PDB file of C-alpha atoms in Angstrom:
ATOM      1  CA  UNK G1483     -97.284-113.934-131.337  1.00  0.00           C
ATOM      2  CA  UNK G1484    -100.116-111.774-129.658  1.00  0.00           C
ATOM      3  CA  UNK G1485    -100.256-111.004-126.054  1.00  0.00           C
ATOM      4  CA  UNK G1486    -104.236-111.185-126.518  1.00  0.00           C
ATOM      5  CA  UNK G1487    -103.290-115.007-126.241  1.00  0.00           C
ATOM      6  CA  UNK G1488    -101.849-114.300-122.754  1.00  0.00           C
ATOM      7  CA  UNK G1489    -104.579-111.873-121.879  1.00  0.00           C
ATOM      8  CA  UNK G1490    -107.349-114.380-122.530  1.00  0.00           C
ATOM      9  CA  UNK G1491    -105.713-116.628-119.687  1.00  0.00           C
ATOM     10  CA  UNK G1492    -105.185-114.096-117.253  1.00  0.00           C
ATOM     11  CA  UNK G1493    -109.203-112.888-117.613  1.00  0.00           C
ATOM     12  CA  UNK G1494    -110.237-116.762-117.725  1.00  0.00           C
ATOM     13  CA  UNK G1495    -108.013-117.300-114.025  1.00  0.00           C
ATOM     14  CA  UNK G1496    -109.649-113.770-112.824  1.00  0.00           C
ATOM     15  CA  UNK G1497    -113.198-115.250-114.125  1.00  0.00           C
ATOM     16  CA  UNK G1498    -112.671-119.225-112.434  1.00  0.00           C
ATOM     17  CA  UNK G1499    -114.544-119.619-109.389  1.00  0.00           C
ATOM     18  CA  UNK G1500    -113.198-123.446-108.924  1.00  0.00           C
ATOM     19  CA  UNK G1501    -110.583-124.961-106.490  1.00  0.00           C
ATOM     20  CA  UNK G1502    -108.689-126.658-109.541  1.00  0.00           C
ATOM     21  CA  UNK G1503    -107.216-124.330-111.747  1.00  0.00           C
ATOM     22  CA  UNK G1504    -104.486-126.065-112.983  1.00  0.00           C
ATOM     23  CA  UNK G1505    -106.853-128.650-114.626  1.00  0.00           C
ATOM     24  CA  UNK G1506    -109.621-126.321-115.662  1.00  0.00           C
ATOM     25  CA  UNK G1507    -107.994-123.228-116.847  1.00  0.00           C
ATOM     26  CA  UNK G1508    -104.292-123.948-117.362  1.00  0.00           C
ATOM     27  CA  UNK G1509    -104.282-127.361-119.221  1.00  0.00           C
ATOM     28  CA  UNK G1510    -107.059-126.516-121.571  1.00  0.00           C
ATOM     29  CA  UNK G1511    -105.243-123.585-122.361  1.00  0.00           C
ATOM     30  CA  UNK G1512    -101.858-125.372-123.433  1.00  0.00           C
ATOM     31  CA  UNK G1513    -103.349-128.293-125.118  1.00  0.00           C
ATOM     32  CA  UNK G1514    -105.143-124.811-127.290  1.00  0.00           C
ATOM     33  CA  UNK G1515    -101.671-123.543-127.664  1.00  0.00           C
ATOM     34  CA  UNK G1516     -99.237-126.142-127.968  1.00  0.00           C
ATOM     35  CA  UNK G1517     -96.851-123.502-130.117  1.00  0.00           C
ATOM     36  CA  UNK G1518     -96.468-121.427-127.043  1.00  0.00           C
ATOM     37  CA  UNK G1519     -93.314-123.238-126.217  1.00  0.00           C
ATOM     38  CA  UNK G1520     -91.841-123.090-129.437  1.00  0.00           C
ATOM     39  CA  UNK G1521     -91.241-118.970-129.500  1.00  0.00           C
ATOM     40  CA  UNK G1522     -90.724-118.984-125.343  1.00  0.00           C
ATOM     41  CA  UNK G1523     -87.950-121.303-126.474  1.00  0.00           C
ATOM     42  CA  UNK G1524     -86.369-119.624-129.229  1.00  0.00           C
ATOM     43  CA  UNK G1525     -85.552-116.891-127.126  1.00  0.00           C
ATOM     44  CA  UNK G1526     -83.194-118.998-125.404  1.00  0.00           C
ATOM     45  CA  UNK G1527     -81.530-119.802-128.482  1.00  0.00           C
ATOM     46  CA  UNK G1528     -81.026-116.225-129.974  1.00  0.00           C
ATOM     47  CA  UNK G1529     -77.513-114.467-129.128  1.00  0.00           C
ATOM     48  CA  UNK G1530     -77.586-111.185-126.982  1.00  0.00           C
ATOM     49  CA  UNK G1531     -75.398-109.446-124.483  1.00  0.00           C
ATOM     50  CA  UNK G1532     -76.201-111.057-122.123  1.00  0.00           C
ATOM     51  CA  UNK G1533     -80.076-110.137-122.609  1.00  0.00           C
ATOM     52  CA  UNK G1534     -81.622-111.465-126.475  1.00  0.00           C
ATOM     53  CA  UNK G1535     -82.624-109.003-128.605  1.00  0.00           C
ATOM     54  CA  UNK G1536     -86.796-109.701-129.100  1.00  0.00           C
ATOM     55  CA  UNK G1537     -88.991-107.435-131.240  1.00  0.00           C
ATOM     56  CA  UNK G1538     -91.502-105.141-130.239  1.00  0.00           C
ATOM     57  CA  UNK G1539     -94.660-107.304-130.243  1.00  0.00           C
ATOM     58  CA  UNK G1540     -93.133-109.816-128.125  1.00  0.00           C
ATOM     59  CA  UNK G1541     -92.204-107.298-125.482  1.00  0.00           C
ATOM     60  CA  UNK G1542     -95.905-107.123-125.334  1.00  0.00           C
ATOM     61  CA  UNK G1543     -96.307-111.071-125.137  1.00  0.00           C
ATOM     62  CA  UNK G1544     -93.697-111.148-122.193  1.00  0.00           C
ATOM     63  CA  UNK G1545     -95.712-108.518-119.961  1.00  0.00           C
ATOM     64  CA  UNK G1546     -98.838-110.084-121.082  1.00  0.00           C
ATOM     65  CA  UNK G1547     -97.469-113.241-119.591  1.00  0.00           C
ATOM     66  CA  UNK G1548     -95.809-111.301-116.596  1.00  0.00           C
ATOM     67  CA  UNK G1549     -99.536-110.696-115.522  1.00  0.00           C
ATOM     68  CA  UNK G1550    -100.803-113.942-115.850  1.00  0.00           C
ATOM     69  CA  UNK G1551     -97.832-114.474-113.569  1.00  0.00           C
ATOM     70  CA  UNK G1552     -99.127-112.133-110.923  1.00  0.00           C
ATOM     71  CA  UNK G1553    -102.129-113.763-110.715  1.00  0.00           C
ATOM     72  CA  UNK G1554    -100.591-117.620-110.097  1.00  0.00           C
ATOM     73  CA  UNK G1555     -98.288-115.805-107.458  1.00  0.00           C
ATOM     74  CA  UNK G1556    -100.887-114.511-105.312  1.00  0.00           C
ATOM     75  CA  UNK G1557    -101.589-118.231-103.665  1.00  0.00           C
ATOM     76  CA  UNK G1558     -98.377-118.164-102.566  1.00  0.00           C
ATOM     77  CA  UNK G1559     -98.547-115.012-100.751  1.00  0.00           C
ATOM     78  CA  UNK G1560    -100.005-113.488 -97.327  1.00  0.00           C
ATOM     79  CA  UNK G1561    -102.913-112.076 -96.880  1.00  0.00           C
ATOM     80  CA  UNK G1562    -103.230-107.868 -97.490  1.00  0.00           C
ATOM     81  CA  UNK G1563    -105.242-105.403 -99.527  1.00  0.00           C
ATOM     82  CA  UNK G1564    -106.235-108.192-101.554  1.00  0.00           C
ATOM     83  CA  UNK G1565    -106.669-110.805 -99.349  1.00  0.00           C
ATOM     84  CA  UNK G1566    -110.460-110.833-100.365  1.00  0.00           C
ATOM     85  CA  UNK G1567    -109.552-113.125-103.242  1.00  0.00           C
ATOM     86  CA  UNK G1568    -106.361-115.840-102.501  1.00  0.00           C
ATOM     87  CA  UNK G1569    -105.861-116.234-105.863  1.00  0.00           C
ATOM     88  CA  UNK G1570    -106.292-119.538-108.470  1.00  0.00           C
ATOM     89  CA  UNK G1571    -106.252-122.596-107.024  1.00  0.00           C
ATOM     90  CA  UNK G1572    -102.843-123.833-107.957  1.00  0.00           C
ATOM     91  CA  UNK G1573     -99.959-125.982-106.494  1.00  0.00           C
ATOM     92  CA  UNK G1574     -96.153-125.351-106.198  1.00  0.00           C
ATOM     93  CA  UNK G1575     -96.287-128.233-108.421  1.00  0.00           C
ATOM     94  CA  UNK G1576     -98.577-126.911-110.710  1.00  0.00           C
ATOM     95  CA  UNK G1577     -97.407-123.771-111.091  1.00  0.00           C
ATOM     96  CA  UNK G1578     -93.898-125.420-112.091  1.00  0.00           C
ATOM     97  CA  UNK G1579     -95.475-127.652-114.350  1.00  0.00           C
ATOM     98  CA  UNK G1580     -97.087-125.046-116.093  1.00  0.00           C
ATOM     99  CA  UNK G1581     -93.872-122.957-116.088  1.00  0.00           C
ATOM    100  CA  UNK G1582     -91.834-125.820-117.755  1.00  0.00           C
ATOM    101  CA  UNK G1583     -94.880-126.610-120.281  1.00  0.00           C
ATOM    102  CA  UNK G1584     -94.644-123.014-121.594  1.00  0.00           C
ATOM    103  CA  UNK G1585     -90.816-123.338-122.311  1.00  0.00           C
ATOM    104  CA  UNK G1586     -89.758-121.575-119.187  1.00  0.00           C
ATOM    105  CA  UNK G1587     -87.073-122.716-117.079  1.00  0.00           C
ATOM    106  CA  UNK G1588     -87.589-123.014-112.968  1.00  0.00           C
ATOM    107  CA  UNK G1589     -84.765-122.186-110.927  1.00  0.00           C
ATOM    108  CA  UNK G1590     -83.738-121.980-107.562  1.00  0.00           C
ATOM    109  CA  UNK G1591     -80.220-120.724-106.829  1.00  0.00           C
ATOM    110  CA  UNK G1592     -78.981-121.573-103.122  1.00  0.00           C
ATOM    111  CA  UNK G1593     -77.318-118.440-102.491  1.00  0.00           C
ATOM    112  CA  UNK G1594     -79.555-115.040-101.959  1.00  0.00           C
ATOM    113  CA  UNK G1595     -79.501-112.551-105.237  1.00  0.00           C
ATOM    114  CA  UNK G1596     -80.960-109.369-105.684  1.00  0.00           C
ATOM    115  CA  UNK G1597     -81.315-110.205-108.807  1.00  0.00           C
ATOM    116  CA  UNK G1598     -82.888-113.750-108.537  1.00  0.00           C
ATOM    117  CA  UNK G1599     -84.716-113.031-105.243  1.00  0.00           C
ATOM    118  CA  UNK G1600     -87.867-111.088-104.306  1.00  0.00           C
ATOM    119  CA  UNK G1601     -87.777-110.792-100.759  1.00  0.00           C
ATOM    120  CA  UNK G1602     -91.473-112.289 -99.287  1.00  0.00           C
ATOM    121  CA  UNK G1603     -90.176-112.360 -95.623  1.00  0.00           C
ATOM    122  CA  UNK G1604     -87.011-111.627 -93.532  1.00  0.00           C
ATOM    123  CA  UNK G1605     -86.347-113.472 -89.736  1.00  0.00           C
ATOM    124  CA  UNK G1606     -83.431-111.567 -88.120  1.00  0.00           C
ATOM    125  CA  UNK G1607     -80.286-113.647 -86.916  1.00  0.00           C
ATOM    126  CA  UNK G1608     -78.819-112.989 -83.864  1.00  0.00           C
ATOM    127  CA  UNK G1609     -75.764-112.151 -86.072  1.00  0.00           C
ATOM    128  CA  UNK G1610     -75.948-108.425 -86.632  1.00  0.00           C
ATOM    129  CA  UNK G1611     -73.693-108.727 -89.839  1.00  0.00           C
ATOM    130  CA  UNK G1612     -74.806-112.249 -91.154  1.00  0.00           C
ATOM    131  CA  UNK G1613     -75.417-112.102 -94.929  1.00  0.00           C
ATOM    132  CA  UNK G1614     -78.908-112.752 -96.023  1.00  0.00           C
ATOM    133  CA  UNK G1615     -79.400-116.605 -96.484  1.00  0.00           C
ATOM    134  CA  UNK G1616     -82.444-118.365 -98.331  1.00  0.00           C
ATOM    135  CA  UNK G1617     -84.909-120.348 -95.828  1.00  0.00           C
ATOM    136  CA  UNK G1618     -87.465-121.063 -97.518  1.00  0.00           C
ATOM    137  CA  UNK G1619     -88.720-120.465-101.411  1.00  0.00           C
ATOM    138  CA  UNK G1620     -92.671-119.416-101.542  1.00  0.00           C
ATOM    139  CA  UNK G1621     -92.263-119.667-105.332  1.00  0.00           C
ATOM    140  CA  UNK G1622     -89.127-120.757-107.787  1.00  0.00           C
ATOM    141  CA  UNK G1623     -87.950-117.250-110.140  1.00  0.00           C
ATOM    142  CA  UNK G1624     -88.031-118.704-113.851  1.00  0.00           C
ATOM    143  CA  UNK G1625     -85.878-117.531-116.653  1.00  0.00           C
ATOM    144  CA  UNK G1626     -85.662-118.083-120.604  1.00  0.00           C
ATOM    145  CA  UNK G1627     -82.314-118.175-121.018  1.00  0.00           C
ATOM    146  CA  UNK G1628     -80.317-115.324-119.758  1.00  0.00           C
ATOM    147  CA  UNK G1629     -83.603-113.455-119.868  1.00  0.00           C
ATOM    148  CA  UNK G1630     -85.667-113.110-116.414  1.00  0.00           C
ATOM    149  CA  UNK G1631     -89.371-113.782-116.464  1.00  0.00           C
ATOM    150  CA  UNK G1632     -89.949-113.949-112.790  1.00  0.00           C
ATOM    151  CA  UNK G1633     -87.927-113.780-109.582  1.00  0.00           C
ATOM    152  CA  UNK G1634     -88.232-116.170-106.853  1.00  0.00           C
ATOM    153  CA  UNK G1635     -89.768-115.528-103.693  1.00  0.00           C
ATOM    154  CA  UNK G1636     -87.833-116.462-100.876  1.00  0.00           C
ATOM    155  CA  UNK G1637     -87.928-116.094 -96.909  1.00  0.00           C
ATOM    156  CA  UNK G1638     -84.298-115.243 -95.535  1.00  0.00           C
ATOM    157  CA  UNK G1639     -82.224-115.002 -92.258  1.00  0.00           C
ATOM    158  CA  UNK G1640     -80.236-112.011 -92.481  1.00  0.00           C
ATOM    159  CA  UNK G1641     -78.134-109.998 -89.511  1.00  0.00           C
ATOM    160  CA  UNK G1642     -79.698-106.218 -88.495  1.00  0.00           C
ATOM    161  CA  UNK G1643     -76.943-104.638 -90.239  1.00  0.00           C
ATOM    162  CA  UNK G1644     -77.865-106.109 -93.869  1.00  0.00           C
ATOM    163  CA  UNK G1645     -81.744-106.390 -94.162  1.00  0.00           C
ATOM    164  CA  UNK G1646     -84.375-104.549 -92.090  1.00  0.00           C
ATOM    165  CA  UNK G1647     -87.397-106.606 -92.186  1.00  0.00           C
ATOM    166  CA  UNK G1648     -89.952-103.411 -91.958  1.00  0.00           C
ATOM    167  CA  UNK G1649     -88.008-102.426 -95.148  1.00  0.00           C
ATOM    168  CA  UNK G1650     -87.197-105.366 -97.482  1.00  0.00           C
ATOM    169  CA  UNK G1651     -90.888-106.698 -96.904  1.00  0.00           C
ATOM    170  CA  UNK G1652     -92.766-103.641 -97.509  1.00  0.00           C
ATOM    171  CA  UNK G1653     -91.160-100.957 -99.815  1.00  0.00           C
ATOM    172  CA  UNK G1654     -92.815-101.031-103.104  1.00  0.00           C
ATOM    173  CA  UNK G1655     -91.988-103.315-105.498  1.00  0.00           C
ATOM    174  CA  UNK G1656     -91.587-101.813-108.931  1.00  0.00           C
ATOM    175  CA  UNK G1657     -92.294-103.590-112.610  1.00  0.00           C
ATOM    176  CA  UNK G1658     -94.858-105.601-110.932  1.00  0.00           C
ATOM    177  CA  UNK G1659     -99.190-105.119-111.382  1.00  0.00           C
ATOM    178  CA  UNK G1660    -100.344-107.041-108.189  1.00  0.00           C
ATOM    179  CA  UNK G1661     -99.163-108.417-104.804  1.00  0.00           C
ATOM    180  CA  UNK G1662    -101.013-109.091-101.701  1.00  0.00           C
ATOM    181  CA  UNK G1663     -99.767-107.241 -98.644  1.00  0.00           C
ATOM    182  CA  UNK G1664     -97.143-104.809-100.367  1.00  0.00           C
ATOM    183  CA  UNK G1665     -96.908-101.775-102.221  1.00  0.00           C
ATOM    184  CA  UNK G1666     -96.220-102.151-105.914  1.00  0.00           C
ATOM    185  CA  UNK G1667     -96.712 -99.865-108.979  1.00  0.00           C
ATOM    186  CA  UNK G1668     -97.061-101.104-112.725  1.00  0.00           C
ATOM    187  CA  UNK G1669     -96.759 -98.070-115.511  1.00  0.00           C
ATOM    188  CA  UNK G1670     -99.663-100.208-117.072  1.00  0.00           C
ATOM    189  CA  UNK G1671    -102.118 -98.828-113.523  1.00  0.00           C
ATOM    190  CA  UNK G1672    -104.264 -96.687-114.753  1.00  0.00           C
ATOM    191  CA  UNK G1673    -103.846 -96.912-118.666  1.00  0.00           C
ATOM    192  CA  UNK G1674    -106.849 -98.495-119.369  1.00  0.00           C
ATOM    193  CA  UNK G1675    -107.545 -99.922-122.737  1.00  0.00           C
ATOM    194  CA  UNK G1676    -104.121 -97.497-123.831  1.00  0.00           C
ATOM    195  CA  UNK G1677    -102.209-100.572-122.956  1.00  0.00           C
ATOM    196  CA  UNK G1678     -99.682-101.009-125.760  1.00  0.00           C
ATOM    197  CA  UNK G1679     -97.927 -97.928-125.352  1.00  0.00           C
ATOM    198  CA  UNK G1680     -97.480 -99.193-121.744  1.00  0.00           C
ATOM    199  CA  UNK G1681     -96.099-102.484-122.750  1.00  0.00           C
ATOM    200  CA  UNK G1682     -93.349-100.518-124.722  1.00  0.00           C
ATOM    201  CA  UNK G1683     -92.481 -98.212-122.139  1.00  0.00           C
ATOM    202  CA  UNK G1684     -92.320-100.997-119.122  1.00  0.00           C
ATOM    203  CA  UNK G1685     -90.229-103.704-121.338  1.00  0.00           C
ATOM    204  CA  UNK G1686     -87.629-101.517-123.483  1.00  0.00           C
TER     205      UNK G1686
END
């Protein structure tokens, strides 16, 4: 594989000026790579504990992807820093669609994980102790396997004693390139074209 397949769709969704990317960017792009499923879904099928083992160049392929990611993510989210641009023109649907075509699988777990979940939003229940629970999804997380590609971005209830909204909305999010309206930080900012040492260091 070669992320430079991954990096070509993420320039041609920053490049689209039209209000149907799904149909101009996205399809083209998986009827040009049709054998994009085929490695996504070997992954699933190779033994690990719990994670599969994957070689160096495809750690590069998976953040490649991760970015194109970011990018389909940021209709789904509320206006910030970056609210100059809302992002492709994509559907729910769509970006499920896509998802599945790619050999990814879309989940959405009922119960609130830290480790499925990326909190977008928290409303505060009049139970101080309540546990967190899911209200709404903006976005489904996605997984290969046991492996994680994406967590889902969900709105939750929680009591004042579990979540403080100020704090689960707006600390920075680590691992991650771009979001609207929170802080995040990427070892890739700032590494210019020196991006395949970066790839290493974020995914191993």
């Amino acid at each position: 594989m070669n992320q430079c397949t991954y990096r070509q769709l993420y320039d041609a969704l920053l490049d689209y000026q039209g209000d149907h990317a799904y149909a101009d960017v996205l399809l083209p792009w998986l009827q040009a790579n049709t054998d994009q499923h085929l490695w996504l879904r070997s992954i699933n099928q190779r033994e690990g504990k719990p994670i599969p083992s994957v070689k160096e160049d495809e750690l590069w392929d998976l953040y490649a992807l991760s970015r194109v990611f970011d990018l389909l993510l940021l209709r789904f989210q509320d206006g910030g820093a970056e609210a100059d641009w809302d992002g492709p023109h994509i559907s729910t649907n769509e970006f499920m669609e896509f998802t599945k075509a790619i050999g990814l699988t879309v989940v959405t777990p009922t119960s609130y994980s830290a480790f499925y979940h990326e909190v977008v939003k928290v409303e505060l229940s009049d139970k101080l102790s309540r546990a967190p629970a899911i209200k709404a999804y903006r976005w489904p997380c996605v997984m290969s396997g046991n492996l994680l590609i994406l967590r889902g971005g969900v709105e939750l209830i929680s009591g004042a004693n579990i979540l403080s909204p100020g704090v689960a909305e707006n600390s920075t999010l680590y691992w991650t390139y771009r979001r609207k309206g929170r802080p995040h930080q990427d070892l890739s900012h700032g590494w210019g074209s020196n991006c395949k040492r970066t790839f290493c260091t974020v995914w191993t």
